[in-house]
PDB file of C-alpha atoms in Angstrom:
ATOM      1  CA  UNK A 921       8.497  48.513 244.171  1.00 49.00           C
ATOM      2  CA  UNK A 922      10.479  45.253 244.600  1.00 53.00           C
ATOM      3  CA  UNK A 923       8.532  42.019 244.545  1.00 63.00           C
ATOM      4  CA  UNK A 924       8.273  40.044 247.757  1.00 65.00           C
ATOM      5  CA  UNK A 925      10.690  37.141 248.050  1.00 73.00           C
ATOM      6  CA  UNK A 926       9.473  33.635 247.308  1.00 75.00           C
ATOM      7  CA  UNK A 927       8.684  31.784 250.575  1.00 83.00           C
ATOM      8  CA  UNK A 928      11.160  29.050 249.554  1.00 86.00           C
ATOM      9  CA  UNK A 929      13.843  31.317 248.109  1.00 91.00           C
ATOM     10  CA  UNK A 930      16.703  29.369 249.724  1.00 93.00           C
ATOM     11  CA  UNK A 931      15.435  26.085 248.288  1.00 91.00           C
ATOM     12  CA  UNK A 932      14.995  27.620 244.830  1.00 91.00           C
ATOM     13  CA  UNK A 933      18.530  29.013 244.901  1.00 92.00           C
ATOM     14  CA  UNK A 934      19.872  25.623 246.023  1.00 93.00           C
ATOM     15  CA  UNK A 935      18.054  23.804 243.198  1.00 93.00           C
ATOM     16  CA  UNK A 936      19.248  26.324 240.605  1.00 91.00           C
ATOM     17  CA  UNK A 937      22.832  25.947 241.893  1.00 94.00           C
ATOM     18  CA  UNK A 938      22.886  22.160 242.129  1.00 96.00           C
ATOM     19  CA  UNK A 939      20.755  21.078 239.172  1.00 95.00           C
ATOM     20  CA  UNK A 940      20.177  21.997 235.549  1.00 96.00           C
ATOM     21  CA  UNK A 941      16.952  23.773 236.562  1.00 94.00           C
ATOM     22  CA  UNK A 942      16.644  27.488 236.031  1.00 92.00           C
ATOM     23  CA  UNK A 943      14.935  29.681 238.639  1.00 89.00           C
ATOM     24  CA  UNK A 944      11.497  29.473 236.989  1.00 91.00           C
ATOM     25  CA  UNK A 945      11.724  25.708 236.501  1.00 94.00           C
ATOM     26  CA  UNK A 946      12.848  25.246 240.100  1.00 93.00           C
ATOM     27  CA  UNK A 947       9.893  27.326 241.317  1.00 92.00           C
ATOM     28  CA  UNK A 948       7.487  25.208 239.244  1.00 94.00           C
ATOM     29  CA  UNK A 949       8.967  21.938 240.574  1.00 93.00           C
ATOM     30  CA  UNK A 950       8.760  23.155 244.186  1.00 93.00           C
ATOM     31  CA  UNK A 951       5.145  24.254 243.643  1.00 92.00           C
ATOM     32  CA  UNK A 952       4.264  20.826 242.198  1.00 92.00           C
ATOM     33  CA  UNK A 953       5.898  18.976 245.089  1.00 89.00           C
ATOM     34  CA  UNK A 954       4.182  21.153 247.686  1.00 86.00           C
ATOM     35  CA  UNK A 955       0.816  20.640 245.986  1.00 85.00           C
ATOM     36  CA  UNK A 956       1.379  16.871 245.937  1.00 83.00           C
ATOM     37  CA  UNK A 957       2.127  16.771 249.649  1.00 82.00           C
ATOM     38  CA  UNK A 958      -0.653  19.173 250.615  1.00 83.00           C
ATOM     39  CA  UNK A 959      -3.296  16.441 250.368  1.00 86.00           C
ATOM     40  CA  UNK A 960      -5.058  15.615 253.591  1.00 87.00           C
ATOM     41  CA  UNK A 961      -4.845  12.054 254.844  1.00 89.00           C
ATOM     42  CA  UNK A 962      -8.401  11.462 253.632  1.00 91.00           C
ATOM     43  CA  UNK A 963      -7.687  12.862 250.149  1.00 90.00           C
ATOM     44  CA  UNK A 964      -4.522  10.765 249.873  1.00 92.00           C
ATOM     45  CA  UNK A 965      -6.271   7.562 250.994  1.00 94.00           C
ATOM     46  CA  UNK A 966      -9.132   8.073 248.524  1.00 95.00           C
ATOM     47  CA  UNK A 967      -6.800   8.903 245.616  1.00 94.00           C
ATOM     48  CA  UNK A 968      -4.421   5.996 246.300  1.00 95.00           C
ATOM     49  CA  UNK A 969      -7.314   3.578 246.850  1.00 97.00           C
ATOM     50  CA  UNK A 970      -8.644   4.468 243.406  1.00 97.00           C
ATOM     51  CA  UNK A 971      -5.210   4.128 241.796  1.00 97.00           C
ATOM     52  CA  UNK A 972      -4.498   0.765 243.408  1.00 98.00           C
ATOM     53  CA  UNK A 973      -8.005  -0.529 242.739  1.00 98.00           C
ATOM     54  CA  UNK A 974      -7.563   0.391 239.066  1.00 98.00           C
ATOM     55  CA  UNK A 975      -4.430  -1.813 239.071  1.00 98.00           C
ATOM     56  CA  UNK A 976      -6.559  -4.741 240.218  1.00 98.00           C
ATOM     57  CA  UNK A 977      -5.485  -4.948 243.859  1.00 98.00           C
ATOM     58  CA  UNK A 978      -7.993  -6.239 246.394  1.00 97.00           C
ATOM     59  CA  UNK A 979      -9.104  -4.054 249.294  1.00 96.00           C
ATOM     60  CA  UNK A 980      -7.172  -6.261 251.704  1.00 96.00           C
ATOM     61  CA  UNK A 981      -3.928  -5.585 249.814  1.00 97.00           C
ATOM     62  CA  UNK A 982      -4.813  -1.922 249.229  1.00 97.00           C
ATOM     63  CA  UNK A 983      -5.468  -1.193 252.899  1.00 97.00           C
ATOM     64  CA  UNK A 984      -2.277  -2.985 253.950  1.00 96.00           C
ATOM     65  CA  UNK A 985      -0.295  -0.954 251.424  1.00 97.00           C
ATOM     66  CA  UNK A 986      -1.904   2.322 252.494  1.00 96.00           C
ATOM     67  CA  UNK A 987      -1.041   1.572 256.115  1.00 94.00           C
ATOM     68  CA  UNK A 988       2.608   1.167 255.030  1.00 94.00           C
ATOM     69  CA  UNK A 989       2.626   4.327 252.886  1.00 93.00           C
ATOM     70  CA  UNK A 990       0.965   6.770 255.284  1.00 91.00           C
ATOM     71  CA  UNK A 991       3.837   7.102 257.797  1.00 89.00           C
ATOM     72  CA  UNK A 992       6.135   8.188 254.948  1.00 87.00           C
ATOM     73  CA  UNK A 993       3.944  11.143 254.003  1.00 84.00           C
ATOM     74  CA  UNK A 994       5.289  14.675 254.569  1.00 77.00           C
ATOM     75  CA  UNK A 995       3.249  14.958 257.743  1.00 69.00           C
ATOM     76  CA  UNK A 996       3.025  11.476 259.126  1.00 64.00           C
ATOM     77  CA  UNK A 997      -0.565  10.417 259.462  1.00 72.00           C
ATOM     78  CA  UNK A 998      -1.792   8.637 262.556  1.00 78.00           C
ATOM     79  CA  UNK A 999      -1.730   4.860 262.370  1.00 87.00           C
ATOM     80  CA  UNK A1000      -5.069   3.834 260.871  1.00 90.00           C
ATOM     81  CA  UNK A1001      -6.655   0.395 261.025  1.00 93.00           C
ATOM     82  CA  UNK A1002      -8.098  -1.283 257.940  1.00 94.00           C
ATOM     83  CA  UNK A1003     -11.561  -0.392 259.296  1.00 94.00           C
ATOM     84  CA  UNK A1004     -10.635   3.304 259.579  1.00 94.00           C
ATOM     85  CA  UNK A1005      -9.193   3.266 256.049  1.00 94.00           C
ATOM     86  CA  UNK A1006     -12.389   1.613 254.773  1.00 94.00           C
ATOM     87  CA  UNK A1007     -14.494   4.311 256.456  1.00 94.00           C
ATOM     88  CA  UNK A1008     -12.460   7.069 254.763  1.00 93.00           C
ATOM     89  CA  UNK A1009     -13.054   5.482 251.361  1.00 94.00           C
ATOM     90  CA  UNK A1010     -16.656   4.361 251.744  1.00 94.00           C
ATOM     91  CA  UNK A1011     -17.963   6.701 254.436  1.00 89.00           C
TER      92      UNK A1011
END
């Protein structure tokens, strides 16, 4: 019985054709990228807040940066105020 096609078969074929990646490597890269962008807005904000806080940024700078980053996510998040971002992080 033939295996079902990969849901991103066209993308995998394109990557294998246009890069040094083999089919298995291309599938792994696509899976990693999809997992990265599958975070909810709340998960992303919490993760990035922790990363930026670990770099020594203040909350004021962190929340401003998050507000700039969110529209560039795979699914653009709604515009969130600093207060809304704070509530996601601290509850």
